[in-house]
Amino acid sequence: MHKKLYYFQLVILLTGLWLILFEKITILLLLSGLFFSIFSLYFSEKYLVADSFYVFFPFNIFKLIRYAFFMLFEIYKSGISIIPYIISGNVHPGFVDIYTELESNLDIVILANSITLTPGTITVDVQGHSLQVLWINPTTTQPTMAGIKIKGSIEKKIKEGL
């Protein structure tokens, strides 16, 4: 992906976030969002980041949107699966350790946050490739099996790249 296209996507993403936070769309908000997006990228790259965002945070906006819809599906699927536990009160939370094959710290953080977003699980600690997860009703404490049940296809989607 070309660097200019990358920055264009990043400005669009930040401007969209700006408009979402203000909960309305006006010309003035759109222009101010564009201005602050460009300004914050310039300032961050010049004074805060040792190299460019292009090197540190590679992403594709289309893959990011696809991942967002994938996560919405996972959140609903997980939410529906824990409803019986909540209604019956038959909840026995426990900690399990799972391991990831992801290499970059950014990918591991995305996995940890994605696990926390799905109902029934909270990532409590990350140490290298090991994640400690609070699970609402653990069916196993064996790390490999717990990893398969908790991570599901989220890790695979992250490996494909955002």
Coordinates of C-alpha atoms in Angstrom, one line a residue:
M1 CA 0.0 0.0 0.0
H2 CA 1.3 3.4 -0.9
K3 CA 2.2 5.8 1.9
K4 CA -0.2 8.5 0.7
L5 CA -3.1 6.1 0.5
Y6 CA -2.3 4.9 4.0
Y7 CA -2.4 8.4 5.4
F8 CA -5.5 9.2 3.5
Q9 CA -7.2 6.2 5.1
L10 CA -5.9 7.2 8.5
V11 CA -7.3 10.8 8.1
I12 CA -10.7 9.4 7.0
L13 CA -10.7 7.0 10.0
L14 CA -9.8 9.7 12.5
T15 CA -12.3 12.2 11.0
G16 CA -15.0 9.5 11.1
L17 CA -14.2 8.9 14.8
W18 CA -14.4 12.7 15.3
L19 CA -17.9 12.8 13.8
I20 CA -19.0 9.8 15.8
L21 CA -17.9 11.4 19.0
F22 CA -19.8 14.6 18.2
E23 CA -22.9 12.6 17.1
K24 CA -23.8 14.9 14.2
I25 CA -22.5 15.9 10.8
T26 CA -22.1 19.5 9.8
I27 CA -19.7 21.1 7.4
L28 CA -17.9 22.9 10.3
L29 CA -17.5 19.6 12.2
L30 CA -16.3 17.8 9.1
L31 CA -13.7 20.5 8.3
S32 CA -12.5 20.7 11.9
G33 CA -12.3 16.9 12.1
L34 CA -10.1 16.9 8.9
F35 CA -8.0 19.7 10.3
F36 CA -7.4 18.1 13.7
S37 CA -6.8 14.6 12.1
I38 CA -4.1 16.0 9.8
F39 CA -2.7 18.1 12.6
S40 CA -2.6 15.3 15.1
L41 CA -0.9 12.9 12.6
Y42 CA 1.7 15.5 11.7
F43 CA 2.4 16.4 15.4
S44 CA 2.5 12.8 16.5
E45 CA 4.9 11.8 13.8
K46 CA 7.1 14.8 14.2
Y47 CA 7.4 14.8 18.0
L48 CA 6.0 11.6 19.5
V49 CA 6.9 8.7 17.3
A50 CA 10.4 7.8 16.4
D51 CA 9.4 6.7 12.8
S52 CA 6.3 7.0 10.7
F53 CA 2.9 5.5 11.5
Y54 CA 3.2 3.7 8.2
V55 CA 6.1 1.6 9.7
F56 CA 4.6 1.1 13.2
F57 CA 0.9 0.6 12.6
P58 CA 0.2 -0.9 9.2
F59 CA -3.5 -1.4 8.5
N60 CA -6.0 -1.4 5.7
I61 CA -9.3 0.4 6.4
F62 CA -11.3 -2.2 4.5
K63 CA -9.8 -5.1 6.5
L64 CA -10.4 -3.0 9.6
I65 CA -14.1 -2.6 8.8
R66 CA -14.4 -6.3 8.0
Y67 CA -12.8 -7.1 11.4
A68 CA -15.3 -4.7 13.1
F69 CA -18.3 -6.6 11.6
F70 CA -16.6 -9.9 12.5
M71 CA -16.3 -8.8 16.1
L72 CA -19.9 -7.6 16.2
F73 CA -20.9 -11.2 15.2
E74 CA -18.6 -12.7 17.8
I75 CA -20.0 -10.4 20.5
Y76 CA -23.6 -11.3 19.8
K77 CA -22.7 -15.0 19.5
S78 CA -20.9 -15.0 22.8
G79 CA -23.6 -12.9 24.5
I80 CA -26.3 -15.3 23.4
S81 CA -24.3 -18.3 24.7
I82 CA -23.9 -16.9 28.2
I83 CA -27.5 -15.9 28.7
P84 CA -28.5 -19.3 30.2
Y85 CA -25.7 -19.0 32.8
I86 CA -26.8 -15.6 33.8
I87 CA -30.5 -16.4 34.0
S88 CA -29.9 -19.6 36.0
G89 CA -27.3 -18.0 38.3
N90 CA -25.1 -21.0 37.6
V91 CA -21.9 -19.0 37.2
H92 CA -18.6 -20.2 38.5
P93 CA -15.9 -17.8 37.2
G94 CA -12.3 -18.8 37.0
F95 CA -9.0 -17.8 35.7
V96 CA -7.4 -19.6 32.8
D97 CA -4.1 -19.0 31.0
I98 CA -4.1 -19.1 27.2
Y99 CA -1.2 -18.7 24.8
T100 CA -1.1 -16.9 21.5
E101 CA 1.0 -17.5 18.4
L102 CA 0.8 -13.8 17.5
E103 CA 4.2 -12.1 17.2
S104 CA 3.8 -8.3 17.4
N105 CA 2.8 -6.6 20.6
L106 CA 0.1 -4.6 18.7
D107 CA -1.5 -7.9 17.5
I108 CA -1.4 -9.3 21.1
V109 CA -3.1 -6.2 22.4
I110 CA -5.8 -6.4 19.8
L111 CA -6.4 -10.0 20.7
A112 CA -6.6 -9.2 24.4
N113 CA -9.0 -6.4 23.8
S114 CA -11.1 -8.5 21.5
I115 CA -11.4 -11.2 24.1
T116 CA -12.5 -8.6 26.6
L117 CA -15.1 -7.2 24.3
T118 CA -16.8 -10.6 24.0
P119 CA -19.2 -11.2 26.9
G120 CA -18.1 -13.8 29.4
T121 CA -14.4 -13.2 29.2
I122 CA -12.0 -10.5 30.5
T123 CA -8.3 -10.4 29.7
V124 CA -6.7 -9.6 33.1
D125 CA -3.0 -9.8 32.3
V126 CA -0.7 -10.2 29.3
Q127 CA 2.9 -11.5 29.8
G128 CA 4.6 -12.0 26.4
H129 CA 2.6 -14.6 24.6
S130 CA 0.6 -15.6 27.7
L131 CA -2.8 -14.1 28.5
Q132 CA -4.6 -14.6 31.7
V133 CA -8.4 -14.5 31.2
L134 CA -11.2 -14.4 33.6
W135 CA -13.9 -16.7 32.2
I136 CA -17.5 -16.6 33.4
N137 CA -17.9 -20.4 33.3
P138 CA -14.6 -22.3 32.5
T139 CA -15.1 -25.7 31.0
T140 CA -11.4 -26.5 31.0
T141 CA -8.3 -25.1 32.7
Q142 CA -6.0 -26.8 30.2
P143 CA -4.4 -23.8 28.3
T144 CA -4.6 -25.3 24.8
M145 CA -8.3 -26.2 25.0
A146 CA -9.1 -23.0 26.8
G147 CA -7.3 -21.1 24.1
I148 CA -9.3 -22.8 21.4
K149 CA -12.6 -22.0 23.1
I150 CA -11.8 -18.4 24.1
K151 CA -9.8 -17.2 21.1
G152 CA -11.9 -19.1 18.6
S153 CA -11.3 -17.6 15.2
I154 CA -10.3 -14.2 16.5
E155 CA -6.6 -15.0 16.5
K156 CA -6.8 -16.3 12.9
K157 CA -8.5 -13.1 11.7
I158 CA -5.8 -11.0 13.4
K159 CA -3.1 -13.1 11.7
E160 CA -4.7 -12.3 8.4
G161 CA -3.9 -8.7 9.1
L162 CA -5.8 -5.6 9.8

